[in-house]
């Protein structure tokens, strides 16, 4: 039997009764197959699976899409039921932030100021603050996050390590539509034309991946060539960075890299990324 908890008391009661290893998947609702894959991974490795559905106002800037973000609670619950979720925690903002905007927040530091953080100031402090609260409230053994939001995943890992949260953070690869578009709740905003144009992002990443053995400059060149050929994609950033420091890798670099892109298509801001190995492996 699935429990739907709306209050802290409901959640505490469900958590106290939860058997074995507990896994949590945190979401903002408008669930899709990407979220379902996180749940399935949790289901495979945990005895109790908790999904949180909370549209966190703290991580949206004043000019961002909080008001129009899709709200599909009934369909979200149906997906959770289908995937065998034990507890759905769906609090309102008054439950998560009973005193209004929290005066004290978790700071993402330098890693929160680059890439997404540069375009969305304060975003990662808002993410970390709610993730910290939800980790305290759900008290899981493991929490599952998508590689789709690579910078978020990295910063959450750092918070859990730096601040001794003591739970495992597990990554799940990006789930894509059959044509390659990364699944996202924001894909619902795309018109049929936008939807076609949006494929440029994954094509750009694929071109970068195909050039990976030739080194960093080749990756950047190949990925950029695809993006600039599509005038309807307004590029925010396209970077090849080290996956831990998020700093640009130098031309001579070989090793793990993260090719990451953010762009506006129509009225929708999309992000995607590809982890890759840059350069040729040296002699063993
Ligand atoms: P969101 O509801 O967009 O905040 O996402 C909740 C969680 O689902 C985050 O850990 C995301 O990284 C993850 N997620 C979103 N889209 C995908 C996807 N296409 N593949 C894998 N994970 C995803």
PDB file of C-alpha atoms and ligand atoms in Angstrom, residues 26-28 32 34-35 38 69 145-146 148-149 152 173-175 183, ligand 1:
ATOM      1  CA  UNK A  26      13.666  13.896  -5.029  1.00  0.00           C
ATOM      2  CA  UNK A  27      11.586  15.543  -7.759  1.00  0.00           C
ATOM      3  CA  UNK A  28       9.658  18.690  -8.595  1.00  0.00           C
ATOM      4  CA  UNK A  32       8.492  11.334 -16.806  1.00  0.00           C
ATOM      5  CA  UNK A  34      13.731   9.888 -16.396  1.00  0.00           C
ATOM      6  CA  UNK A  35      12.216  10.098 -12.936  1.00  0.00           C
ATOM      7  CA  UNK A  38      15.585   6.840 -10.794  1.00  0.00           C
ATOM      8  CA  UNK A  69       6.111  24.967 -14.328  1.00  0.00           C
ATOM      9  CA  UNK A 145      19.962  11.826  -8.737  1.00  0.00           C
ATOM     10  CA  UNK A 146      20.124  12.107 -12.528  1.00  0.00           C
ATOM     11  CA  UNK A 148      21.058  14.960 -16.656  1.00  0.00           C
ATOM     12  CA  UNK A 149      21.715  17.638 -14.015  1.00  0.00           C
ATOM     13  CA  UNK A 152      23.576  19.579  -9.395  1.00  0.00           C
ATOM     14  CA  UNK A 173      22.451   7.996 -16.468  1.00  0.00           C
ATOM     15  CA  UNK A 174      20.355  10.431 -18.529  1.00  0.00           C
ATOM     16  CA  UNK A 175      17.189   8.908 -19.964  1.00  0.00           C
ATOM     17  CA  UNK A 183      13.798  13.855 -21.049  1.00  0.00           C
TER      18      UNK A 183
HETATM   19  P1  LIG B   1      13.484  17.477 -11.440  1.00  0.00           P
HETATM   20  O1  LIG B   1      12.103  17.018 -11.122  1.00  0.00           O
HETATM   21  O2  LIG B   1      13.650  17.995 -12.828  1.00  0.00           O
HETATM   22  O3  LIG B   1      14.047  18.374 -10.368  1.00  0.00           O
HETATM   23  O4  LIG B   1      14.400  16.175 -11.434  1.00  0.00           O
HETATM   24  C1  LIG B   1      14.391  15.299 -10.332  1.00  0.00           C
HETATM   25  C2  LIG B   1      15.481  14.295 -10.511  1.00  0.00           C
HETATM   26  O5  LIG B   1      15.290  13.579 -11.729  1.00  0.00           O
HETATM   27  C3  LIG B   1      16.888  14.926 -10.598  1.00  0.00           C
HETATM   28  O6  LIG B   1      17.807  14.078  -9.922  1.00  0.00           O
HETATM   29  C4  LIG B   1      17.144  14.927 -12.076  1.00  0.00           C
HETATM   30  O7  LIG B   1      18.521  14.905 -12.404  1.00  0.00           O
HETATM   31  C5  LIG B   1      16.472  13.633 -12.491  1.00  0.00           C
HETATM   32  N1  LIG B   1      16.175  13.647 -13.920  1.00  0.00           N
HETATM   33  C6  LIG B   1      15.465  14.575 -14.613  1.00  0.00           C
HETATM   34  N2  LIG B   1      15.451  14.277 -15.927  1.00  0.00           N
HETATM   35  C7  LIG B   1      16.169  13.145 -16.072  1.00  0.00           C
HETATM   36  C8  LIG B   1      16.535  12.333 -17.203  1.00  0.00           C
HETATM   37  N3  LIG B   1      16.161  12.632 -18.439  1.00  0.00           N
HETATM   38  N4  LIG B   1      17.306  11.244 -16.965  1.00  0.00           N
HETATM   39  C9  LIG B   1      17.715  10.933 -15.719  1.00  0.00           C
HETATM   40  N5  LIG B   1      17.402  11.646 -14.630  1.00  0.00           N
HETATM   41  C10 LIG B   1      16.642  12.745 -14.792  1.00  0.00           C
END
